[in-house]
CSV table of C-alpha atoms in Angstrom, one decimal:
chain,number,residue,atom,x,y,z
A,1,MET,CA,112.7,100.5,201.1
A,2,LEU,CA,112.3,98.5,197.9
A,3,ARG,CA,115.8,99.3,196.9
A,4,VAL,CA,117.1,98.1,200.3
A,5,LEU,CA,115.3,94.9,200.0
A,6,LEU,CA,116.5,94.2,196.5
A,7,LEU,CA,120.1,94.9,197.6
A,8,GLY,CA,119.6,92.5,200.4
A,9,VAL,CA,118.4,89.7,198.1
A,10,LEU,CA,121.2,90.4,195.7
A,11,ALA,CA,123.8,90.3,198.5
A,12,TRP,CA,122.4,87.0,199.8
A,13,VAL,CA,122.6,85.4,196.3
A,14,LEU,CA,126.1,86.6,195.8
A,15,GLY,CA,127.1,85.5,199.2
A,16,SER,CA,125.6,82.0,198.7
A,17,CYS,CA,127.7,81.7,195.6
A,18,ALA,CA,130.9,83.1,197.3
A,19,PRO,CA,133.8,80.7,197.7
A,20,THR,CA,134.6,79.2,201.1
A,21,GLY,CA,137.6,80.5,203.1
A,22,GLY,CA,141.0,80.4,201.6
A,23,GLY,CA,139.9,81.8,198.3
A,24,GLY,CA,142.0,84.1,196.0
A,25,THR,CA,143.0,87.7,196.3
A,26,VAL,CA,139.9,89.9,196.5
A,27,SER,CA,139.7,93.3,194.9
A,28,TRP,CA,141.6,96.0,196.8
A,29,ASN,CA,139.0,98.6,196.0
A,30,ARG,CA,137.0,100.0,198.8
A,31,ASP,CA,133.5,98.6,199.0
A,32,GLU,CA,130.4,100.0,201.0
A,33,TRP,CA,129.0,96.7,201.9
A,34,GLY,CA,131.8,94.2,202.2
A,35,HIS,CA,129.7,91.2,201.0
A,36,ARG,CA,132.7,89.4,199.6
A,37,PRO,CA,135.5,87.0,200.9
A,38,GLY,CA,138.3,88.6,203.0
A,39,PRO,CA,141.4,89.9,201.3
A,40,LYS,CA,144.8,88.4,201.1
A,41,GLY,CA,147.9,90.3,199.8
A,42,PHE,CA,146.6,93.6,201.2
A,43,THR,CA,149.3,96.3,201.4
A,44,THR,CA,148.3,98.4,204.3
A,45,VAL,CA,147.3,97.8,208.0
A,46,ILE,CA,145.5,100.7,209.8
A,47,LEU,CA,146.0,100.2,213.6
A,48,ASP,CA,143.5,102.1,215.7
A,49,ALA,CA,144.2,102.5,219.3
A,50,GLY,CA,140.8,103.0,221.0
A,51,HIS,CA,139.7,106.1,222.8
A,52,GLY,CA,142.4,108.8,223.6
A,53,GLY,CA,142.7,112.3,224.8
A,54,LYS,CA,139.5,113.3,226.8
A,55,ASP,CA,138.2,109.8,226.4
A,56,SER,CA,139.9,107.4,228.7
A,57,GLY,CA,137.8,104.4,227.9
A,58,ALA,CA,137.6,101.9,230.7
A,59,VAL,CA,139.7,102.5,233.9
A,60,SER,CA,140.5,99.5,236.0
A,61,ARG,CA,139.6,99.9,239.7
A,62,HIS,CA,142.2,97.1,240.4
A,63,THR,CA,145.3,98.7,238.8
A,64,GLY,CA,144.2,102.2,237.9
A,65,ALA,CA,145.3,101.5,234.3
A,66,ARG,CA,143.3,103.4,231.5
A,67,GLU,CA,142.1,101.7,228.4
A,68,LYS,CA,143.4,104.4,226.2
A,69,ASP,CA,147.0,104.0,227.4
A,70,LEU,CA,147.0,100.3,227.2
A,71,ALA,CA,145.5,100.3,223.7
A,72,LEU,CA,148.1,102.7,222.5
A,73,ASP,CA,150.9,100.7,223.9
A,74,THR,CA,149.6,97.6,222.4
A,75,VAL,CA,149.2,99.1,218.9
A,76,ARG,CA,152.7,100.4,219.0
A,77,ARG,CA,153.9,96.9,219.8
A,78,VAL,CA,151.8,95.4,217.0
A,79,LYS,CA,153.3,98.0,214.6
A,80,ALA,CA,156.9,97.1,215.6
A,81,LYS,CA,156.1,93.5,214.8
A,82,LEU,CA,154.6,94.3,211.4
A,83,ASP,CA,157.1,96.9,210.2
A,84,GLY,CA,159.0,95.8,207.2
A,85,GLN,CA,156.4,93.2,206.2
A,86,VAL,CA,153.4,95.5,205.5
A,87,LYS,CA,152.8,99.2,205.6
A,88,VAL,CA,151.4,100.3,208.9
A,89,VAL,CA,149.3,103.5,209.6
A,90,LEU,CA,148.5,104.5,213.1
A,91,MET,CA,145.1,106.1,213.6
A,92,ARG,CA,146.6,108.0,216.6
A,93,SER,CA,150.3,107.9,217.6
A,94,ASP,CA,149.9,109.7,220.9
A,95,ASP,CA,147.3,110.6,223.6
A,96,THR,CA,144.9,112.6,221.3
A,97,PHE,CA,141.2,112.2,220.8
A,98,VAL,CA,139.9,111.2,217.3
A,99,ASP,CA,136.2,111.1,216.8
A,100,LEU,CA,134.7,107.7,215.7
A,101,ASP,CA,133.4,109.1,212.4
A,102,GLU,CA,136.8,110.7,211.6
A,103,ARG,CA,138.4,107.3,212.3
A,104,VAL,CA,135.9,105.8,209.7
A,105,ARG,CA,136.6,108.6,207.2
A,106,ARG,CA,140.4,108.1,207.4
A,107,ALA,CA,140.2,104.4,207.0
A,108,SER,CA,137.9,104.6,204.0
A,109,GLN,CA,140.3,106.8,202.1
A,110,ARG,CA,142.6,103.9,201.6
A,111,ASP,CA,142.5,100.9,199.1
A,112,GLY,CA,144.4,97.8,199.8
A,113,ALA,CA,143.9,98.2,203.6
A,114,ILE,CA,142.4,96.6,206.6
A,115,LEU,CA,141.5,98.2,209.9
A,116,VAL,CA,142.2,96.7,213.3
A,117,SER,CA,140.8,98.8,216.3
A,118,VAL,CA,142.3,97.7,219.6
A,119,HIS,CA,140.6,98.1,222.9
A,120,TYR,CA,140.4,96.6,226.5
A,121,ASN,CA,137.1,95.6,228.0
A,122,SER,CA,135.0,96.2,231.1
A,123,GLY,CA,132.1,94.3,232.5
A,124,ALA,CA,131.0,92.1,235.4
A,125,SER,CA,133.9,91.2,237.6
A,126,ALA,CA,133.8,87.4,236.7
A,127,MET,CA,134.2,88.2,232.8
A,128,ARG,CA,137.6,87.8,231.2
A,129,GLY,CA,139.2,86.9,228.0
A,130,PRO,CA,139.3,88.4,224.5
A,131,GLU,CA,136.4,89.3,222.3
A,132,LEU,CA,136.3,90.1,218.6
A,133,TYR,CA,133.6,92.3,217.0
A,134,TRP,CA,133.0,92.2,213.2
A,135,TRP,CA,130.1,92.9,210.8
A,136,ARG,CA,131.2,92.7,207.1
A,137,VAL,CA,131.5,89.4,205.4
A,138,ASP,CA,135.0,90.4,204.2
A,139,SER,CA,136.1,90.9,207.9
A,140,TRP,CA,135.0,87.5,209.3
A,141,GLY,CA,138.3,85.7,208.4
A,142,LEU,CA,140.5,88.3,210.1
A,143,ALA,CA,138.2,88.2,213.1
A,144,THR,CA,138.4,84.4,213.3
A,145,ARG,CA,142.2,84.4,213.1
A,146,LEU,CA,142.5,87.1,215.7
A,147,GLN,CA,140.2,85.4,218.1
A,148,ARG,CA,142.0,82.1,217.8
A,149,ASN,CA,145.4,83.6,218.4
A,150,LEU,CA,144.4,85.6,221.4
A,151,GLU,CA,142.8,82.7,223.0
A,152,ARG,CA,146.1,80.9,223.0
A,153,VAL,CA,147.6,83.8,224.9
A,154,VAL,CA,144.9,84.3,227.5
A,155,PRO,CA,145.4,81.8,230.3
A,156,GLY,CA,141.6,81.5,231.1
A,157,GLU,CA,138.4,83.0,230.1
A,158,SER,CA,134.9,83.0,231.6
A,159,GLY,CA,131.7,84.9,230.6
A,160,ASN,CA,133.1,86.7,227.4
A,161,ARG,CA,131.2,86.4,224.1
A,162,GLY,CA,134.1,85.3,222.0
A,163,GLN,CA,133.6,86.3,218.4
A,164,VAL,CA,130.5,88.5,217.9
A,165,ARG,CA,128.9,89.9,214.8
A,166,ARG,CA,128.0,93.5,215.9
A,167,ARG,CA,127.1,96.5,213.9
A,168,LEU,CA,129.2,99.4,215.2
A,169,ARG,CA,130.7,102.4,213.5
A,170,LEU,CA,134.1,100.8,213.4
A,171,THR,CA,132.8,97.5,212.2
A,172,ARG,CA,130.1,98.5,209.7
A,173,ASN,CA,131.0,102.0,208.5
A,174,PRO,CA,134.5,101.7,207.1
A,175,GLU,CA,134.7,100.7,203.4
A,176,VAL,CA,137.5,98.3,204.1
A,177,PRO,CA,137.7,95.1,206.1
A,178,CYS,CA,137.5,96.1,209.7
A,179,VAL,CA,137.5,94.4,213.1
A,180,LEU,CA,137.4,95.6,216.7
A,181,VAL,CA,139.6,93.7,219.2
A,182,GLU,CA,138.9,93.6,223.0
A,183,CYS,CA,142.1,92.2,224.4
A,184,GLY,CA,140.8,91.5,227.9
A,185,TYR,CA,138.8,92.8,230.9
A,186,LEU,CA,140.2,95.6,233.0
A,187,SER,CA,137.2,94.8,235.4
A,188,HIS,CA,138.5,91.3,236.2
A,189,PRO,CA,141.2,91.5,239.0
A,190,GLY,CA,143.5,88.8,237.6
A,191,GLU,CA,143.2,89.9,234.0
A,192,ALA,CA,143.7,93.5,234.8
A,193,ARG,CA,147.0,92.8,236.5
A,194,LEU,CA,148.0,90.8,233.5
A,195,CYS,CA,147.2,93.6,231.1
A,196,GLN,CA,149.2,95.9,233.2
A,197,ASP,CA,152.3,93.8,232.5
A,198,ALA,CA,154.3,95.0,229.5
A,199,THR,CA,155.5,91.4,228.8
A,200,TYR,CA,151.9,90.1,228.5
A,201,ARG,CA,150.9,93.1,226.4
A,202,ASP,CA,153.8,92.1,224.0
A,203,ARG,CA,152.4,88.6,223.8
A,204,LEU,CA,149.0,90.0,222.9
A,205,ALA,CA,150.6,92.2,220.3
A,206,ALA,CA,152.4,89.2,218.8
A,207,ALA,CA,149.2,87.2,218.6
A,208,ILE,CA,147.6,90.1,216.8
A,209,ALA,CA,150.4,90.7,214.3
A,210,SER,CA,150.6,87.0,213.6
A,211,ALA,CA,146.9,86.8,212.7
A,212,ILE,CA,147.2,89.8,210.5
A,213,LEU,CA,150.1,88.3,208.6
A,214,ASP,CA,148.3,84.9,208.3
A,215,GLN,CA,145.3,86.7,206.6
A,216,GLN,CA,147.6,88.6,204.3
A,217,ARG,CA,149.4,85.4,203.3
A,218,ALA,CA,146.4,83.1,203.0
A,219,GLY,CA,143.1,84.9,203.1
A,220,ASP,CA,140.2,83.6,204.9
A,221,PRO,CA,140.6,80.3,207.0
A,222,ALA,CA,138.7,77.3,205.9
A,223,GLY,CA,134.9,77.4,206.4
A,224,SER,CA,131.8,78.8,204.8
A,225,LEU,CA,131.5,82.6,204.8
A,226,PRO,CA,128.8,84.1,206.9
A,227,ARG,CA,125.5,85.3,205.3
A,228,PRO,CA,125.6,88.9,204.1
A,229,ILE,CA,123.5,91.3,206.0
A,230,THR,CA,122.5,94.6,204.3
A,231,ALA,CA,122.1,97.1,207.0
A,232,PRO,CA,122.5,100.9,207.0
A,233,PRO,CA,125.7,102.5,208.5
A,234,SER,CA,125.8,102.5,212.3
A,235,ARG,CA,124.9,105.9,213.9
A,236,PRO,CA,125.6,107.5,217.3
A,237,THR,CA,121.8,107.4,218.0
A,238,ASP,CA,121.5,103.7,217.5
A,239,PRO,CA,120.6,101.6,220.6
A,240,PRO,CA,123.7,100.3,222.4
A,241,GLY,CA,124.9,97.0,220.9
A,242,SER,CA,123.0,97.5,217.6
């Protein structure tokens, strides 16, 4: 317990001295805590299509579309827009199930990488729009860029939570900068139909790819970095939303 408290104090001190956004290249070495500015000049983008195989994710009652299919299609589109500019690794390239902890393990094997996990949301019927989940300090800048870009594509939003600091296995546990993107709500009738449209998904993919390349080129956007939080890895037994 004392060790955790000391680590927390040290992380806060280091974070308070950290430069604001737009700083120089950060070490490409993997890091357990991520209490540092976000990277620029990274060499690898790991694209993770959420769910897959036996896990369909959300299923729209309006269109019948399955989250796992939309996520994979979107990831493939993002890859096509990034190819030739950065190395792209797909967590899954077809309809297969990959356990969350296995996704973490694969991401954490790589230096000079970031992880972007792509999903589609579900909730109350009035909720719509993109949401970005992040936890590590070195993931804040990428999450900010992604949220801004996606909000320019989505024609309207109501009830979503925007950019959320949330400790999940794919935002806390990887040892590289990592974010989880919710592209839109399949539970909203209008947005579900939009997400069903391939042209619209291509616009979403373009927004995601552009944000990734902006982060690679310039690092974090301007603004003070968030306070470091020293917390244990996320576990399957944690309460929902923790």
